[in-house]
XYZ file of C-alpha atoms in Angstrom:
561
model
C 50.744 212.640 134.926
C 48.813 213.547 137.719
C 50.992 210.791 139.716
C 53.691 212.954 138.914
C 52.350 216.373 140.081
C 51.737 214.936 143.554
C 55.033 213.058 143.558
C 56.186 216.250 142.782
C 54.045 218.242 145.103
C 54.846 216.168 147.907
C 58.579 216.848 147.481
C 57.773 220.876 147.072
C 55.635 220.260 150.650
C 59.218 218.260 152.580
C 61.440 220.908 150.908
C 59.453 223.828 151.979
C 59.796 222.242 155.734
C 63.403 221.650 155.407
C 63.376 225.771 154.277
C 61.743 226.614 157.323
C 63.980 224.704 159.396
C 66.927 226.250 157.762
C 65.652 229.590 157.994
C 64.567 229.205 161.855
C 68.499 228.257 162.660
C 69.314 230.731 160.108
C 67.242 233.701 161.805
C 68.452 232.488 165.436
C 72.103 232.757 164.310
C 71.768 236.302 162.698
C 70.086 237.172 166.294
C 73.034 235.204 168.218
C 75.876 237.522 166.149
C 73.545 240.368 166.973
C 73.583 239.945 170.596
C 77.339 238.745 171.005
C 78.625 241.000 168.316
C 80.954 244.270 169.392
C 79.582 247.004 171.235
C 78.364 250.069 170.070
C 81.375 251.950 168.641
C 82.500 255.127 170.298
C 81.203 258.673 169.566
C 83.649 260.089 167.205
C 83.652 261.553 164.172
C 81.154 260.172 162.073
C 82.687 260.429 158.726
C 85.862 258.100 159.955
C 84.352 255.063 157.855
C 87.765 253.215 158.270
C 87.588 252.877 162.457
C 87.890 249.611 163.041
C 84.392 249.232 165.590
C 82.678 249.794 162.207
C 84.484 247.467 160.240
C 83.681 244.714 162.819
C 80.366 245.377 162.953
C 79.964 245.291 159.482
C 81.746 242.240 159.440
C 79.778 240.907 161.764
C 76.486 241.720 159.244
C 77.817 240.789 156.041
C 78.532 237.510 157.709
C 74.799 236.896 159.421
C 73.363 238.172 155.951
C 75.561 235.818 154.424
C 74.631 232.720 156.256
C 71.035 233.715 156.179
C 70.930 233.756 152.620
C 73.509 230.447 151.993
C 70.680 228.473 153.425
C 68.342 230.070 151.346
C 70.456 229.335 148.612
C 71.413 225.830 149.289
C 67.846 224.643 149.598
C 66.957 226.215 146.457
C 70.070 223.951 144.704
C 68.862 221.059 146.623
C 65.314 221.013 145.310
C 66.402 222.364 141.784
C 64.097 224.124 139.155
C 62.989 220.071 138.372
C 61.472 219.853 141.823
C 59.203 223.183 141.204
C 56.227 222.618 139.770
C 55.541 226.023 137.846
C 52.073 225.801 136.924
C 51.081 225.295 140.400
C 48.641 228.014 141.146
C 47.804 227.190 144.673
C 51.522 228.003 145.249
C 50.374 230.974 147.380
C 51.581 233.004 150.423
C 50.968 231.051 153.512
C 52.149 231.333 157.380
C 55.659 230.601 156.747
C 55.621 233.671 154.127
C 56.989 231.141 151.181
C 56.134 232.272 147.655
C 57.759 231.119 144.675
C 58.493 234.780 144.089
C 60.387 234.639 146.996
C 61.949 231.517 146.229
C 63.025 233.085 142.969
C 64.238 235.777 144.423
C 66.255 234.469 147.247
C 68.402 232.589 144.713
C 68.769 235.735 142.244
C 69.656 238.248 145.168
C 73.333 239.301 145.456
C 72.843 242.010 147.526
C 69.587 243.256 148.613
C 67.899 246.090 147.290
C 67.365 249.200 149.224
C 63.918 250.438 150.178
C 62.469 252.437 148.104
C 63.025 256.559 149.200
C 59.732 257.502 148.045
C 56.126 256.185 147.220
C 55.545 259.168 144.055
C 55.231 258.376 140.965
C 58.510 259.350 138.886
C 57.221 262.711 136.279
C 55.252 260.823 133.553
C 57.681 262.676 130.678
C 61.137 260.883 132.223
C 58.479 257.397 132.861
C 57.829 258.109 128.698
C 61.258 258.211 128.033
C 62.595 255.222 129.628
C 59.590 253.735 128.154
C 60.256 255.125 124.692
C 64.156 253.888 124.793
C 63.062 250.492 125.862
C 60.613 249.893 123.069
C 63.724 251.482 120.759
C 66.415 249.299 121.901
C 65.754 246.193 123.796
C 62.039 245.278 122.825
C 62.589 244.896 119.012
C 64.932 241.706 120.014
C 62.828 240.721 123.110
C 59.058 241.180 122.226
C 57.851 239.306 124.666
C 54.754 241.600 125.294
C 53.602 244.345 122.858
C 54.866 248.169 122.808
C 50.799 249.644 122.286
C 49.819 247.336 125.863
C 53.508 248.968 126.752
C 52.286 252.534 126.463
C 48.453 252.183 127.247
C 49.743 250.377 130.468
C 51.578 254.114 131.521
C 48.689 256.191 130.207
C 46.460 254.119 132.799
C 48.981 254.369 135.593
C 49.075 258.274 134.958
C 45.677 258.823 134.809
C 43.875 260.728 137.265
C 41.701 258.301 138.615
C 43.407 255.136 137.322
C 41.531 251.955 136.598
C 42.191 248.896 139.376
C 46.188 248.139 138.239
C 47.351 244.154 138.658
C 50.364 243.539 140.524
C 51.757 241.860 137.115
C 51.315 245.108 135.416
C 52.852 247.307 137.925
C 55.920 244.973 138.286
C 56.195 245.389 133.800
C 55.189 249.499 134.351
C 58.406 249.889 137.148
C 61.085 246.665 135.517
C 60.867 248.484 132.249
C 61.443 252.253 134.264
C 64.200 250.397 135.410
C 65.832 248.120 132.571
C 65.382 251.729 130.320
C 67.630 253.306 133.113
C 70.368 250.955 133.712
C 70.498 250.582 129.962
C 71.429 254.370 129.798
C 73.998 254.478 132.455
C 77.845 254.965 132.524
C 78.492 254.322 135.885
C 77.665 252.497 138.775
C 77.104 256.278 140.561
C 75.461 258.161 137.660
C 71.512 258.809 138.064
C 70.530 256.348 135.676
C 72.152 253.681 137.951
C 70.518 254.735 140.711
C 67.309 255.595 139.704
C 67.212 252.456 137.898
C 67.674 250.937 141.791
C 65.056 252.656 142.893
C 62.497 251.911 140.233
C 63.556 248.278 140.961
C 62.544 248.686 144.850
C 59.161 249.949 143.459
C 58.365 246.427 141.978
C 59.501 244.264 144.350
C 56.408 244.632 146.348
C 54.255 243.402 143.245
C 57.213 239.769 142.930
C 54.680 237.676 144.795
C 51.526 238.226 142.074
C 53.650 238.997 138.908
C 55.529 236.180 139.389
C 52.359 233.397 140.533
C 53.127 230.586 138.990
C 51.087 229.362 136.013
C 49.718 232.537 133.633
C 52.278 233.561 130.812
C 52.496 237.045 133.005
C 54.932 234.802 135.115
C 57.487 234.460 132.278
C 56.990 237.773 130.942
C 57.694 239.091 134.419
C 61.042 236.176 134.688
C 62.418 237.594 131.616
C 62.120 240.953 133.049
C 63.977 240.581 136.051
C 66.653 238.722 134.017
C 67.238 241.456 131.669
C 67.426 243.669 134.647
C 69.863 241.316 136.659
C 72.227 241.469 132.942
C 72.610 244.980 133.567
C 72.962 245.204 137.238
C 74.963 242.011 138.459
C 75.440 243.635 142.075
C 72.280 243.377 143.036
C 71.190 240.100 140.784
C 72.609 237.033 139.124
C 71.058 236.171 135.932
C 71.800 232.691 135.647
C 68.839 231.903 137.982
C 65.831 234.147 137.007
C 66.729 232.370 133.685
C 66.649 228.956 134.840
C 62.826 229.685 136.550
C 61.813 231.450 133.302
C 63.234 227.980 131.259
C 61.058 226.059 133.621
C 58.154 228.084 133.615
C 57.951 227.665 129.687
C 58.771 224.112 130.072
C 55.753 223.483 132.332
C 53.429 225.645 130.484
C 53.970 223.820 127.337
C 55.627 226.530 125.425
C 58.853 224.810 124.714
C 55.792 222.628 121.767
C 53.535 224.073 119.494
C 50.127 222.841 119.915
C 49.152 220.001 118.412
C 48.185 220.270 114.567
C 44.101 219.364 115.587
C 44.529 222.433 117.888
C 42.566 226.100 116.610
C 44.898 228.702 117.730
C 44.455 232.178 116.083
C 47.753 233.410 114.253
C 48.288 236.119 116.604
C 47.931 234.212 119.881
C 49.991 231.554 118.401
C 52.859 233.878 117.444
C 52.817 235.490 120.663
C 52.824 232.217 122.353
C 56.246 231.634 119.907
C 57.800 234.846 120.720
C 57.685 234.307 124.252
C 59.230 231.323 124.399
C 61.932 232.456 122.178
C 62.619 235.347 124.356
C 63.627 232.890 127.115
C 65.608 230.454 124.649
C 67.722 233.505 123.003
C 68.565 234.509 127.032
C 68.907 231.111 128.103
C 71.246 230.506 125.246
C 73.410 233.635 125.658
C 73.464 233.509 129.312
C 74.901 230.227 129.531
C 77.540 231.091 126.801
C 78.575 233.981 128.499
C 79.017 232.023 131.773
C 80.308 228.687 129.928
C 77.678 226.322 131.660
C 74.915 223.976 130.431
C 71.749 225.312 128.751
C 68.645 224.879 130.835
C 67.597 222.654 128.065
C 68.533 221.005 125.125
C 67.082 221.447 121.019
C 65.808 217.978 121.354
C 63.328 219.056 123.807
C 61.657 221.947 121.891
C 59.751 221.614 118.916
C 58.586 225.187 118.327
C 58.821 227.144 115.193
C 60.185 230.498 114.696
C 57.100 233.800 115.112
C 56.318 235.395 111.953
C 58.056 238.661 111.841
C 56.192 241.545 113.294
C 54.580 243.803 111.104
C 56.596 247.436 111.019
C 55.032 249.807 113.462
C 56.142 253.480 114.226
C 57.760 253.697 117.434
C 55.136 255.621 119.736
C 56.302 259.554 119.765
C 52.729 261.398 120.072
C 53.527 263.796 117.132
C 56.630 264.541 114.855
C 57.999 262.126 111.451
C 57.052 259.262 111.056
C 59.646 256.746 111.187
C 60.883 254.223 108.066
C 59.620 250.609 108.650
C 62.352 248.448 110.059
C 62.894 244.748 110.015
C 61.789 242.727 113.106
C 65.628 242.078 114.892
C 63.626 239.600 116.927
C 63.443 236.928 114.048
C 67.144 237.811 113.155
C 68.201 237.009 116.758
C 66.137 233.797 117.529
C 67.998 231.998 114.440
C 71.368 233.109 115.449
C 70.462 231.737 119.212
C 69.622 228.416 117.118
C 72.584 228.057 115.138
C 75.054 229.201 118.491
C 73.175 226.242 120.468
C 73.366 223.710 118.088
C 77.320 223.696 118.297
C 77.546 224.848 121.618
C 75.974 221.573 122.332
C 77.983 219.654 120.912
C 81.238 221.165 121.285
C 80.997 221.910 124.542
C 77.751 219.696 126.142
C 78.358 216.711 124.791
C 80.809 214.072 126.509
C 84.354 215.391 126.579
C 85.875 212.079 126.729
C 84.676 211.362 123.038
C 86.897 213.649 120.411
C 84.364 214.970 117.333
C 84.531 212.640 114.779
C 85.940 215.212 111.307
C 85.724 218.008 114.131
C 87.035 220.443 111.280
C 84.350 219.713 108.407
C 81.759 220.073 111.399
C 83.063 223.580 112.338
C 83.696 224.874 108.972
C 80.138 224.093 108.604
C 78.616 226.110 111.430
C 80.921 228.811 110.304
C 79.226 228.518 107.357
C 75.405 228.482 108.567
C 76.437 231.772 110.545
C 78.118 233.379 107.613
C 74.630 232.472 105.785
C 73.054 234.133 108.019
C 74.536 237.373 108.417
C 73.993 237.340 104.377
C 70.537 237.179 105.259
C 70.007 239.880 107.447
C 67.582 242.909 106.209
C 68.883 245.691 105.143
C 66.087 248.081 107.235
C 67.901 246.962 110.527
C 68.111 249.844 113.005
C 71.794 250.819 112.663
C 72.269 250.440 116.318
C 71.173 246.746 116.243
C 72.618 245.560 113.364
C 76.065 246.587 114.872
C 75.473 244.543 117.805
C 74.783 241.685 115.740
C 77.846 241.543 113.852
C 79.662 241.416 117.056
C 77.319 238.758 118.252
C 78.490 236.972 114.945
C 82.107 237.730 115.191
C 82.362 236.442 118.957
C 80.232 233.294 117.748
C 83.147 232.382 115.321
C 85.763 233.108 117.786
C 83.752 230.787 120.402
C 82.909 228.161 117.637
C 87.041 227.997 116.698
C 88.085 227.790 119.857
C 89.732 224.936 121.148
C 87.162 222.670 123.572
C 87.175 219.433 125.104
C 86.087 217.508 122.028
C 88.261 219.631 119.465
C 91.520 220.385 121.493
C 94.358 221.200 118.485
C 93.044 224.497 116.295
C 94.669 224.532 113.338
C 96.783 227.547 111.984
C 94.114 228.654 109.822
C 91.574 228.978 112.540
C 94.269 230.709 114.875
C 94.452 233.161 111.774
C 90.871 233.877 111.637
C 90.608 233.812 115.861
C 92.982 236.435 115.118
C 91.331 238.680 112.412
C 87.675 238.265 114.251
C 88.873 239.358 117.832
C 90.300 242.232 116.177
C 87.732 243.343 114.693
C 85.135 242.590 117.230
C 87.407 244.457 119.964
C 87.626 247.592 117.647
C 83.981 247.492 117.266
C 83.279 247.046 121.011
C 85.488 249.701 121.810
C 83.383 252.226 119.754
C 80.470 250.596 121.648
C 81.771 251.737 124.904
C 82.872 254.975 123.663
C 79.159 255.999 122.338
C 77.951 259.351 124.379
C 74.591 257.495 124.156
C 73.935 253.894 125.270
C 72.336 251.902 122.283
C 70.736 248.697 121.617
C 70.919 245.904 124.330
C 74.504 245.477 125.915
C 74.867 244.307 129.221
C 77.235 243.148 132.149
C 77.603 240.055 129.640
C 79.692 241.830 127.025
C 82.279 242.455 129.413
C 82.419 239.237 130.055
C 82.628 238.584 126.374
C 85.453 241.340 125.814
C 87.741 239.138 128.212
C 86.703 235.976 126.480
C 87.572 237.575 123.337
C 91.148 238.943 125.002
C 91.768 235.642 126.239
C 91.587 234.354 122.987
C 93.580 236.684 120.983
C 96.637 236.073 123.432
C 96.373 232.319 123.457
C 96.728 232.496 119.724
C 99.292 234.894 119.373
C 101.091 232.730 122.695
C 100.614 230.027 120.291
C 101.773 231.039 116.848
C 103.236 234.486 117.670
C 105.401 234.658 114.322
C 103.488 233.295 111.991
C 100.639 235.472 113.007
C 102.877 238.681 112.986
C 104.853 238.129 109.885
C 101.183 238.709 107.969
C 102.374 236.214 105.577
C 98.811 234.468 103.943
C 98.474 231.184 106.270
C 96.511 228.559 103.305
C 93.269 227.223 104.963
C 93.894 223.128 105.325
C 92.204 220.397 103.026
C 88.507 219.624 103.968
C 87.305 216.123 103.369
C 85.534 215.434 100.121
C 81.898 216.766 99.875
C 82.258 218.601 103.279
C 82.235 222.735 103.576
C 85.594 224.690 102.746
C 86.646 226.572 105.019
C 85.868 230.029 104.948
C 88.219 232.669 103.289
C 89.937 235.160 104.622
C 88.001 237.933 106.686
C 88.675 241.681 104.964
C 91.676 243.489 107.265
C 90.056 246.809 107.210
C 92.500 248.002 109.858
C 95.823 250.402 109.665
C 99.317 249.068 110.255
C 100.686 245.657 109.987
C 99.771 243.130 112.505
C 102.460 243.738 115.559
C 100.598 247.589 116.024
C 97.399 245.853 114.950
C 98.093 243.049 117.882
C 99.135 246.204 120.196
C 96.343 248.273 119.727
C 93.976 245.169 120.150
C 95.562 244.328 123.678
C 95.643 247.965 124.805
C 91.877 248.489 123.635
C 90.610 245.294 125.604
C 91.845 246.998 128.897
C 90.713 250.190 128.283
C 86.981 248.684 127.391
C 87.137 246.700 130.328
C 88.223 249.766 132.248
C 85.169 251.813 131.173
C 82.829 248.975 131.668
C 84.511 248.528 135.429
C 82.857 251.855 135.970
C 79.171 250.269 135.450
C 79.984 247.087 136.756
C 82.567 246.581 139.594
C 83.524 243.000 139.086
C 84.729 243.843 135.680
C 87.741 245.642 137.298
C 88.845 242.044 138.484
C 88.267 240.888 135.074
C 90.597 243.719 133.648
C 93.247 242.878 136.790
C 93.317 239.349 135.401
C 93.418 239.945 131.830
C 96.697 242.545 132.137
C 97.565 239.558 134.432
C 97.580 236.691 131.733
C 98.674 238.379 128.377
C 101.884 240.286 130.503
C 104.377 238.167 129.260
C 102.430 238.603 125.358
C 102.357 242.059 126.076
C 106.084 242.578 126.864
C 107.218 240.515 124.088
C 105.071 242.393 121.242
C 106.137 245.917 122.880
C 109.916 244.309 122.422
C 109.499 244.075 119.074
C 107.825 247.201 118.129
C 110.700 249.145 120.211
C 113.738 247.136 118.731
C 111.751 247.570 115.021
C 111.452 251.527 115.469
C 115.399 251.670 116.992
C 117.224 252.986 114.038
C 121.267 251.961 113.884
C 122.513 255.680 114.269
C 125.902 254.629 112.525
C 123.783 254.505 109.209
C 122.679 258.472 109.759
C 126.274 259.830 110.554
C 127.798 262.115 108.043
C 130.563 260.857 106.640
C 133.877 262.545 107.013
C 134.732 264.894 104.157
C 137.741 263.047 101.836
């Protein structure tokens, strides 16, 4: 082992050199485009953003930034998370200003963040609130740190004459501010966007401490700036605060519980669990979301699930107190399980090898899911247990779906692709329509909404009539002693299936629409949906107009004999 961590070291030490080298040339090139680059542009009006002087110039930026942070970028790929040791506490600031925070963050930044516009404290009742919606709607399913530390952490920062506050806990006290405000917006120009921005300039300042390699503050303070890069993917891509928090956990030993001759208190030993689970359920939905690899497979972890958190009342100083509720956590870590376990296989494992009985393996992961949702507590915050059933709904879309290793889907599981996007589009519609943000949805469910559109037009592409005729499709023979397949979902929708198929198409443009307001890219998304399902589009409008066109011949009056 410790051959390993200076084999491993000693790579870190060459890569860091070829960084510096990269960034010198880098640097030198931004300053070359600065001192070549078009003159000043003329004294006009200042408000004519199209002139083309500007334009150049900004050109000229975009593409210095761009190269500056390329090289950044491509020695982070080259080195990989493999090659970064993150235990390694002695990986501090040095002359070359290289961190692993910065490291981190130069591979997570899309654009960079503005500086902060002040240095005050935000009023402690908004800090309480954002505080108070986080612990409400995105802690109960990502507990990696306690709500109490949560809200004794804010008393301290508002006190008076505050006690000595780590960088680690300002960078929780200002990523929470700011994950509690993006949550909340509906629009990449409301306040909650933007204040959400500038809470996220406050912590920056703290990256290189909160995120020193080696304490379990470093993965709490990962999965923080992942849940913030989910809901603002201008500014941050998720996939790689992810991939260092799946490392980090790795190299810690979290991915194991200790060994059995280990003492570990309960408590410690749960928390230990949750955190790690934290990172798997992102990891896991991340890389669905995205369709790449996990950052690891179920082989490699041998950790069992937390216990489920004891029912507290939601801090609120005075007022009712509030019914005891499940812990969504739990609920959510065995759905991430039973997602990876055919994601792997379906979609990780070698394409060139079709699934041996591919249908008898699916109709059983249907069935694990289906078991699960059974399971699920009936004290559920309302607001949570709806995003679960769309979780599950999209999970038997994606675990249908035709793949490498399972290419032909059978009518049946066209019919239930069908009845599940349906439903799961109606649902996410309502979602998007809320006048209050709720729960934990993200730049991700966008992505899933076109997923899910995709879906529904490649089956009706594929089996338009029998799919619109309604007629009952019979599921197909399993193999002896293997799962049925499931029976028919409930159609708890109005009309028959052409307006059914209609209002599911129209409502997956108009959700991407509204979530194009938050998130910019989604607007390309839309483009390309409306793109794709035209020619399913035209054909189902065909019908409905030749269905409702009523032979005027048969409404005549006669002639009187």
């Amino acid at each position: 082992m410790t051959s390993l961590l200076v084999a491993r070291k000693g790579a870190l030490e060459l890569r860091i050199e070829k960084l510096e080298r990269r960034l010198s040339y880098a640097r030198s090139m931004n300053a070359s485009v600065a001192l070549h680059g078009p003159d000043e542009p003329p004294v006009g009006d200042p408000s004519r953003k199209d002139s083309l002087a500007l334009i150049r110039a900004a050109i000229h930026r975009k593409a210095a930034r761009t190269q500056e942070n390329a090289d950044i970028n491509t020695l982070v790929s080259d080195f990989g998370y493999l090659a970064v040791n993150t235990t390694t506490r002695d990986f501090e600031p040095s002359e070359s200003n290289m961190t692993f925070a910065r490291i981190v963050l130069a591979a997570s930044t899309n654009d960079p963040v503005p500086e902060a516009r002040t240095t005050n404290l935000p009023a402690e009742p908004t800090a309480r609130a954002l505080v108070q919606f986080y612990e409400s709607n995105i802690l109960p399913l990502y507990p990696a740190f306690s709500g109490t530390s949560l809200h004794a952490l804010v008393s301290d920062v508002y006190q008076e004459h505050p006690r000595p506050i780590r960088s680690s806990e300002y960078w929780l006290f200002w990523m929470v501010l700011a994950i509690g405000s993006a949550a909340q917006s509906r629009s990449r120009r409301d306040e909650h966007y933007l204040n959400a921005v500038e809470f996220v300039a406050r912590a920056l300042p703290h990256a290189d401490r909160a995120l020193k390699p080696g304490y379990v503050t470093q993965v709490q303070s990962l999965l923080l700036l992942t849940q913030y890069a989910m809901l603002d993917p201008a500014h941050f891509d998720s996939w790689h605060p992810i991939g260092f928090a799946c490392r980090a956990v790795v190299d810690q030993g979290l991915h194991q519980d200790p060994p059995h001759g280990q003492q570990m208190d309960p408590d410690s030993l749960d928390a230990r669990r949750r955190a790690f689970y934290c990172v798997y359920a992102l990891d896991r939905a991340i890389s669905m979301a995205h369709a790449r690899g996990f950052s690891f497979y179920d082989d490699a972890i041998s950790v069992a699930l937390p216990s489920p958190l004891q029912a507290s009342t939601p801090f609120s100083g005075a007022g009712p107190v509030a019914k005891p509720t499940a812990d969504a956590s739990v609920c959510l870590f065995r759905l991430r399980q039973l997602q990876s376990a055919w994601y792997q296989t379906l979609y990780q494992g070698n394409p060139t090898e079709p699934l041996p009985d591919a249908a008898s393996f699916i109709w059983q992961k249907y069935f694990e899911m289906w078991e699960w949702s059974e399971r699920l507590p009936a004290s559920l915050p309302a607001a949570i247990r709806k995003m679960l059933d769309l979780e599950l709904r999209y999970s038997y879309v994606f675990c249908i779906a035709s793949s490498a290793r399972r290419a032909q889907v059978p009518a049946y599981g066209r019919f239930l692709i069908f009845e599940h996007v349906i439903a799961y589009i109606d649902g996410i519609y309502d979602v998007a329509n809320l006048a209050v943000n709720a729960a934990f949805y993200t730049y991700h469910d966008a992505l899933r909404v076109f997923f899910m559109g995709s879906q529904f037009s490649a089956v009706l592409r594929d089996a338009r009539d029998l799919l619109l005729t309604g007629a009952p499709i019979p599921p197909p023979l399993s193999s002896p002693g293997a799962v049925q397949p499931p029976p028919p979902p409930v159609n708890r929708g109005t009309g028959d299936n052409l307006d059914r198929s209609l209002r599911c198409l129209e409502r997956v443009k108009l959700t991407l629409k509204l979530y194009g307001e938050r998130w910019e890219d989604v607007l390309s998304l839309m483009e390309s949906f409306e793109a794709t399902s035209a020619d399913v589009w035209n054909d189902l409008t065909t019908r409905q107009a030749t269905r409702m066109a009523v032979p005027t011949e048969q409404w005549q009056p006669l002639p009187v004999a």
